Coordinates of C-alpha atoms and ligand atoms in Angstrom, one line a residue:
X34 CA 326.1 121.5 179.8
X35 CA 326.8 121.1 183.5
X36 CA 327.5 117.2 183.6
X37 CA 325.7 116.6 186.9
X38 CA 322.4 117.8 185.1
X39 CA 322.5 115.4 182.1
X40 CA 319.1 113.7 181.5
X41 CA 319.6 110.1 181.0
X42 CA 319.6 110.2 176.9
X43 CA 322.3 112.6 176.6
X44 CA 326.0 111.1 176.7
X45 CA 329.4 113.0 177.1
X46 CA 332.3 112.6 174.8
X47 CA 330.9 110.5 172.2
X48 CA 333.2 109.3 169.6
X49 CA 331.7 110.1 166.2
X50 CA 333.7 107.6 164.0
X51 CA 331.1 105.3 162.0
X52 CA 328.3 108.1 162.9
X53 CA 329.0 109.9 159.1
X54 CA 328.9 108.0 155.8
X55 CA 332.3 109.6 155.4
X56 CA 333.7 108.2 157.9
X57 CA 335.4 110.8 159.4
X58 CA 337.3 111.1 162.8
X59 CA 336.3 113.2 165.7
X60 CA 334.5 113.5 169.1
X61 CA 330.8 115.5 170.2
X62 CA 331.1 117.0 173.4
X63 CA 327.4 115.5 173.9
X64 CA 325.4 113.2 172.1
X65 CA 321.4 113.0 172.7
X66 CA 319.5 109.9 171.0
X67 CA 316.3 111.4 170.5
X68 CA 313.3 109.0 170.6
X69 CA 310.2 111.5 171.1
X70 CA 309.3 115.2 171.0
X71 CA 309.3 115.1 174.8
X72 CA 312.9 114.8 174.8
X73 CA 313.4 117.7 172.4
X74 CA 310.9 119.7 175.0
X75 CA 313.7 118.7 177.8
X76 CA 316.6 120.1 175.9
X77 CA 315.1 123.0 174.5
X78 CA 316.2 125.0 177.7
X79 CA 319.8 124.2 176.9
X80 CA 320.4 127.7 175.1
X81 CA 323.9 128.2 175.7
X82 CA 325.3 125.2 174.2
X83 CA 326.1 124.9 170.2
X84 CA 323.3 122.2 168.6
X85 CA 323.3 120.2 165.4
X86 CA 320.9 117.3 164.2
X87 CA 322.6 114.1 162.9
X88 CA 320.3 112.2 161.0
X89 CA 322.1 109.0 158.9
X90 CA 325.3 111.3 158.8
X91 CA 325.0 111.1 154.9
X92 CA 325.5 114.9 154.2
X93 CA 328.0 115.8 156.8
X94 CA 331.5 116.6 156.7
X95 CA 333.2 116.4 160.0
X96 CA 335.9 119.0 160.4
X97 CA 337.2 117.7 163.8
X98 CA 335.5 117.6 167.1
X99 CA 332.2 119.1 167.8
X100 CA 332.0 121.2 170.9
X101 CA 328.2 121.2 171.6
X102 CA 324.8 119.1 171.5
X103 CA 324.2 116.9 168.9
X104 CA 320.8 115.6 168.3
X105 CA 320.9 111.7 166.9
X106 CA 317.5 111.6 165.5
X107 CA 315.7 108.1 166.4
X108 CA 312.3 109.1 166.4
X109 CA 310.7 106.0 164.6
X110 CA 307.4 104.9 163.1
X111 CA 305.8 104.5 159.9
X112 CA 301.7 104.6 159.2
X113 CA 299.1 105.1 156.9
X114 CA 298.0 108.4 158.3
X115 CA 294.6 108.9 156.0
X116 CA 293.3 108.2 152.7
X117 CA 291.0 110.0 150.2
X118 CA 289.9 109.6 146.6
X119 CA 293.1 111.1 145.2
X120 CA 295.7 109.8 147.5
X121 CA 297.1 108.0 150.2
X122 CA 299.3 110.0 153.3
X123 CA 301.8 108.3 154.9
X124 CA 303.9 109.3 158.0
X125 CA 307.0 108.4 159.1
X126 CA 309.1 109.4 162.0
X127 CA 312.4 111.5 161.3
X128 CA 314.8 108.8 162.7
X129 CA 313.3 105.8 159.9
X130 CA 315.8 104.8 157.3
X131 CA 314.6 106.9 154.1
X132 CA 315.4 103.5 151.5
X133 CA 313.5 101.2 154.3
X134 CA 310.4 103.7 153.9
X135 CA 310.6 103.7 150.1
X136 CA 310.6 100.0 150.3
X137 CA 307.8 99.5 152.8
X138 CA 305.5 102.1 151.0
X139 CA 306.0 99.9 147.8
X140 CA 305.6 96.7 149.6
X141 CA 301.9 98.2 151.1
X142 CA 300.8 99.1 147.2
X143 CA 301.3 102.6 147.8
X144 CA 303.6 103.7 144.8
X145 CA 305.0 107.4 144.4
X146 CA 308.7 107.4 146.0
X147 CA 310.4 104.6 143.7
X148 CA 312.6 106.9 142.0
X149 CA 314.1 107.8 145.3
X150 CA 315.3 104.3 146.2
X151 CA 318.5 103.9 147.7
X152 CA 319.0 107.2 148.9
X153 CA 321.4 106.9 151.9
X154 CA 320.2 109.0 155.0
X155 CA 316.9 109.1 157.3
X156 CA 313.7 110.6 156.8
X157 CA 314.3 113.6 158.7
X158 CA 317.2 114.8 156.7
X159 CA 315.3 114.6 153.1
X160 CA 313.4 117.5 153.5
X161 CA 316.2 120.0 154.4
X162 CA 318.0 119.7 151.0
X163 CA 314.9 118.2 149.4
X164 CA 316.5 115.3 148.0
X165 CA 316.2 114.2 144.5
X166 CA 317.2 111.6 142.1
X167 CA 316.1 110.3 138.5
X168 CA 313.3 112.9 137.7
X169 CA 311.6 113.3 141.3
X170 CA 312.0 115.1 144.1
X171 CA 310.8 114.9 147.8
X172 CA 308.8 118.1 147.1
X173 CA 307.0 116.4 144.2
X174 CA 305.5 114.1 147.3
X175 CA 305.5 116.0 150.4
X176 CA 302.3 116.7 152.1
X177 CA 303.6 118.4 155.4
X178 CA 306.4 118.6 158.3
X179 CA 306.1 117.7 161.8
X180 CA 308.5 120.1 163.4
X181 CA 309.9 121.2 166.8
X182 CA 310.4 124.8 167.5
X183 CA 313.5 124.6 170.1
X184 CA 312.9 128.6 170.8
X185 CA 309.4 128.3 171.5
X186 CA 309.8 124.4 173.0
X187 CA 306.7 123.5 170.9
X188 CA 305.5 121.4 168.2
X189 CA 304.5 122.9 165.1
X190 CA 303.6 122.1 161.6
X191 CA 304.9 123.1 158.1
X192 CA 302.7 122.6 155.1
X193 CA 304.5 122.3 151.7
X194 CA 304.6 126.1 150.6
X195 CA 305.9 126.9 154.0
X196 CA 308.8 124.4 153.4
X197 CA 310.0 126.7 150.3
X198 CA 311.3 123.9 148.7
X199 CA 313.7 124.1 145.5
X200 CA 316.5 122.2 144.1
X201 CA 318.6 120.8 146.9
X202 CA 317.0 123.8 149.3
X203 CA 314.2 124.2 151.7
X204 CA 313.4 127.1 154.5
X205 CA 316.0 125.2 156.7
X206 CA 318.8 126.3 154.7
X207 CA 317.3 129.3 153.8
X208 CA 317.1 130.4 157.7
X209 CA 320.0 128.5 158.9
X210 CA 318.0 126.1 160.8
X211 CA 320.0 122.9 159.9
X212 CA 323.1 124.6 161.4
X213 CA 321.5 125.3 164.7
X214 CA 318.7 123.2 165.4
X215 CA 316.2 126.1 166.0
X216 CA 313.7 124.0 164.1
X217 CA 314.0 120.3 163.8
X218 CA 311.8 117.6 161.8
X219 CA 310.2 115.0 163.9
X220 CA 308.0 113.8 161.2
X221 CA 307.3 114.1 157.7
X222 CA 303.8 113.3 155.8
X223 CA 303.7 112.3 152.1
X224 CA 301.3 112.5 149.8
X225 CA 301.3 109.7 147.4
X226 CA 298.4 110.1 144.7
X227 CA 296.2 107.3 143.5
X228 CA 296.4 108.4 139.6
X229 CA 300.0 107.0 139.8
X230 CA 302.3 107.6 136.6
X231 CA 305.6 106.1 136.1
X232 CA 308.7 108.7 136.0
X233 CA 310.8 106.7 133.4
X234 CA 312.3 109.9 131.3
X235 CA 315.5 110.2 133.4
X236 CA 318.3 109.1 130.7
X237 CA 319.8 106.5 132.9
X238 CA 316.6 105.0 134.2
X239 CA 315.0 104.8 130.5
X240 CA 318.2 102.9 129.2
X241 CA 317.9 100.6 132.3
X242 CA 314.4 99.8 131.7
X243 CA 315.2 99.1 128.2
X244 CA 317.6 96.9 128.9
X245 CA 315.1 94.7 131.3
X246 CA 312.6 95.2 128.5
X247 CA 309.9 96.8 130.8
X248 CA 307.8 98.9 128.7
X249 CA 305.6 99.6 131.1
X250 CA 306.7 99.0 134.3
X251 CA 305.0 99.1 137.7
X252 CA 306.4 101.3 140.8
X253 CA 308.5 98.2 142.2
X254 CA 310.2 97.4 138.9
X255 CA 311.3 101.1 138.6
X256 CA 312.9 101.1 141.9
X257 CA 314.6 97.9 141.0
X258 CA 315.9 99.6 138.0
X259 CA 317.0 102.8 140.1
X260 CA 318.7 100.6 142.8
X261 CA 321.0 98.8 139.9
X262 CA 321.6 102.1 138.2
X263 CA 322.6 103.6 141.6
X264 CA 324.5 100.5 142.5
X265 CA 326.6 100.6 139.5
X266 CA 327.5 104.1 139.3
X267 CA 327.8 105.4 143.2
X268 CA 329.9 103.9 146.1
X269 CA 328.1 102.0 149.0
X270 CA 329.1 104.0 152.0
X271 CA 329.7 100.8 153.9
X272 CA 332.4 99.7 151.4
X273 CA 333.7 102.9 150.0
X274 CA 332.8 106.3 152.7
X275 CA 331.2 109.0 151.1
X276 CA 328.5 111.7 151.2
X277 CA 326.7 111.1 148.0
X278 CA 326.9 114.0 145.4
X279 CA 329.6 116.4 147.1
X280 CA 328.8 119.3 145.0
X281 CA 325.3 120.9 143.7
X282 CA 324.9 121.1 140.0
X283 CA 325.9 124.7 139.5
X284 CA 322.7 126.9 138.0
X285 CA 323.8 129.9 135.7
X286 CA 322.5 133.0 134.1
X287 CA 321.6 132.3 130.2
X288 CA 324.2 134.4 129.5
X289 CA 326.9 132.3 131.0
X290 CA 325.1 129.3 129.8
X291 CA 325.5 130.5 126.2
X292 CA 329.1 131.3 126.5
X293 CA 329.7 127.6 128.5
X294 CA 327.7 126.1 125.3
X295 CA 330.1 127.8 122.7
X296 CA 333.0 126.4 124.5
X297 CA 331.8 123.0 124.9
X298 CA 328.9 122.1 122.5
X299 CA 328.8 118.6 124.2
X300 CA 327.9 120.3 127.9
X301 CA 325.2 118.1 129.5
X302 CA 322.6 120.8 130.9
X303 CA 319.1 121.6 131.3
X304 CA 317.1 124.7 130.5
X305 CA 315.4 125.8 133.8
X306 CA 311.9 127.1 133.6
X307 CA 313.6 130.6 134.5
X308 CA 315.8 130.3 131.7
X309 CA 318.7 129.7 133.5
X310 CA 320.9 126.6 132.9
X311 CA 321.7 123.8 135.3
X312 CA 324.8 122.1 134.4
X313 CA 326.2 118.7 135.6
X314 CA 328.9 119.3 137.9
X315 CA 330.1 115.5 137.4
X316 CA 331.1 116.7 134.0
X317 CA 333.0 120.0 134.5
X318 CA 335.0 117.8 137.4
X319 CA 335.8 115.0 134.7
X320 CA 336.6 117.6 132.3
X321 CA 338.8 119.7 134.7
X322 CA 340.7 116.4 135.4
X323 CA 339.4 115.3 138.5
X324 CA 337.7 111.9 137.9
X325 CA 339.1 109.2 139.6
X326 CA 342.0 111.6 141.0
X327 CA 343.6 111.4 144.8
X328 CA 344.6 113.7 147.0
X329 CA 346.0 112.7 150.5
X330 CA 343.6 109.8 151.3
X331 CA 341.0 111.4 149.6
X332 CA 339.6 111.2 145.9
X333 CA 336.7 111.9 143.1
X334 CA 335.0 108.8 142.6
X335 CA 336.3 106.8 139.2
X336 CA 332.6 106.1 138.2
X337 CA 330.9 109.4 139.0
X338 CA 333.2 112.6 139.7
X339 CA 330.6 114.3 141.6
X340 CA 331.2 111.8 144.5
X341 CA 334.0 112.4 147.1
X342 CA 335.4 109.4 148.4
X343 CA 337.3 108.6 151.7
X344 CA 340.1 106.3 150.3
X345 CA 340.6 105.3 154.3
X346 CA 341.4 107.0 157.3
X347 CA 341.2 110.7 155.6
X348 CA 340.9 113.7 158.0
X349 CA 338.0 116.3 157.0
X350 CA 341.0 118.5 156.6
X351 CA 342.0 116.3 153.5
X352 CA 338.1 116.5 152.3
X353 CA 338.0 120.3 152.6
X354 CA 341.7 120.3 150.8
X355 CA 340.3 118.4 148.0
X356 CA 337.1 120.3 147.7
X357 CA 339.0 123.4 147.5
X358 CA 341.4 121.7 144.7
X359 CA 338.4 120.6 142.7
X360 CA 336.3 124.2 143.0
X361 CA 339.8 126.0 141.7
X362 CA 340.3 123.5 138.8
X363 CA 336.2 124.0 137.7
X364 CA 336.8 127.9 138.2
X365 CA 340.0 127.9 136.1
X366 CA 338.5 125.7 133.2
X367 CA 335.3 127.2 133.2
X368 CA 334.4 130.5 135.3
X369 CA 331.8 128.4 137.2
X370 CA 331.5 127.9 140.9
X371 CA 330.9 124.7 142.8
X372 CA 328.9 124.9 145.7
X373 CA 329.3 122.0 148.2
X374 CA 326.3 120.1 149.1
X375 CA 327.1 118.8 152.5
X376 CA 327.3 120.8 155.7
X377 CA 331.0 121.1 157.0
X378 CA 330.6 120.6 160.8
Ligands
EPU860 N1 328.9 113.0 133.8 C1 330.1 113.1 133.5 N2 331.3 112.8 134.3 C2 330.8 112.2 135.2 C3 329.5 112.1 136.0 C4 328.4 112.7 135.3 O1 330.3 113.2 132.4 O2 331.7 111.8 136.0 C5 327.6 113.6 133.2 C6 326.7 112.3 133.0 O3 327.2 111.7 131.7 C7 325.2 113.1 132.6 C8 325.3 114.1 133.6 O4 326.8 114.4 133.7 O5 325.3 113.2 131.3 C9 324.4 114.0 135.0 O6 324.9 113.0 135.6 P1 324.1 112.0 136.5 O7 322.9 111.5 135.6 O8 325.1 110.8 136.9 O9 323.4 112.8 137.5 P2 324.1 114.1 138.5 O10 323.7 115.6 138.0 O11 325.4 113.8 138.5 C10 322.3 114.1 140.3 C11 322.0 114.2 141.6 C12 322.0 112.7 142.3 C13 321.1 111.6 142.1 C14 321.4 112.0 140.1 C15 320.5 110.8 139.1 C16 322.7 116.4 142.2 C17 323.9 117.0 143.0 N3 323.0 115.1 142.1 O12 323.4 113.7 140.1 O13 322.0 112.9 143.3 O14 320.9 110.4 142.4 O15 321.3 113.1 139.5 O16 319.0 111.6 139.4 O17 321.7 117.0 141.9 C18 323.1 112.9 146.1 O18 322.8 114.0 146.1 O19 323.9 112.3 146.9 C19 322.9 112.2 144.7 C20 323.4 111.0 144.3

């Protein structure tokens, strides 16, 4: 991108320290602060430059400098877009903070997102990996996505089936759109059903509600319980830099699942509708000896082995070395492959 033609919302040579929750060092050749679809249209012509969308930076490992154009999503706005007998439809801009959106819907009396409280990141990032926690996934509440198609230079809408959501997966990851920003989420519309029922089956959440003696919790009380559980087990990125769960929970064939269960009868796992087995990666990492253990300036968190933490001033290469060491240890012990959740940039 020639410097003389830079639109005023694009900055050259930007320090990325503080822009990702793992707090890794790096610079971007160009960074555009995106507040509207119009700005995306202006940038659609810049084919030659590598592009990547940055939300809250909570799912990104910076391996070093980025030589392309970062689209920092800052599209704001939250509104009740519609209502019918069955549901409230809430729309939020891609740049909105996820947790603030959850709190805002609850304050307005529209329950449904409470189990996803305190997940770091932005609204626009949420559908890319179909965020989930405590028995609920974004896909359970998604109505549609508004997307900007950078190839054609125009907006388009994706309804829920078109998003092809699965466990920590979507059409964006399946098509690689999350890597080259060919299609960029600009806003998300949620469907929050009026026949709301509490989802309290997840063990950690159920235990917390029992401790609080809440047999019939409302949505706000569930959010409070989720916030308490998360705060106890997961490090606050502002204090201990991290990217949430660093690996996906592996899903293995019924056959491999059977072998693992014979090997370890107490293996925490869930049988999937197709018969495969989803195994707790945190447990595998703990059993492989990596819970609370460091390599260089990074380590696997002492209270939840699935979270990789930056103990201070680490480089992206140290994160990758630790990820590799943990994958190797789990492979040696269980013959199971761990797949990292964050995108390596
Ligand atoms: N476990 C261990 N040792 C550990 C960690 C976990 O033995 O160090 C065991 C636990 O005892 C439990 C099982 O593993 O039996 C599952 O652990 P947990 O309930 O903490 O959930 P998780 O599978 O580790 C997932 C999501 C989280 C989400 C929680 C709660 C993935 C990859 N992670 O973690 O998402 O908050 O469930 O629903 O699916 C995130 O992606 O950033 C994230 C935090």
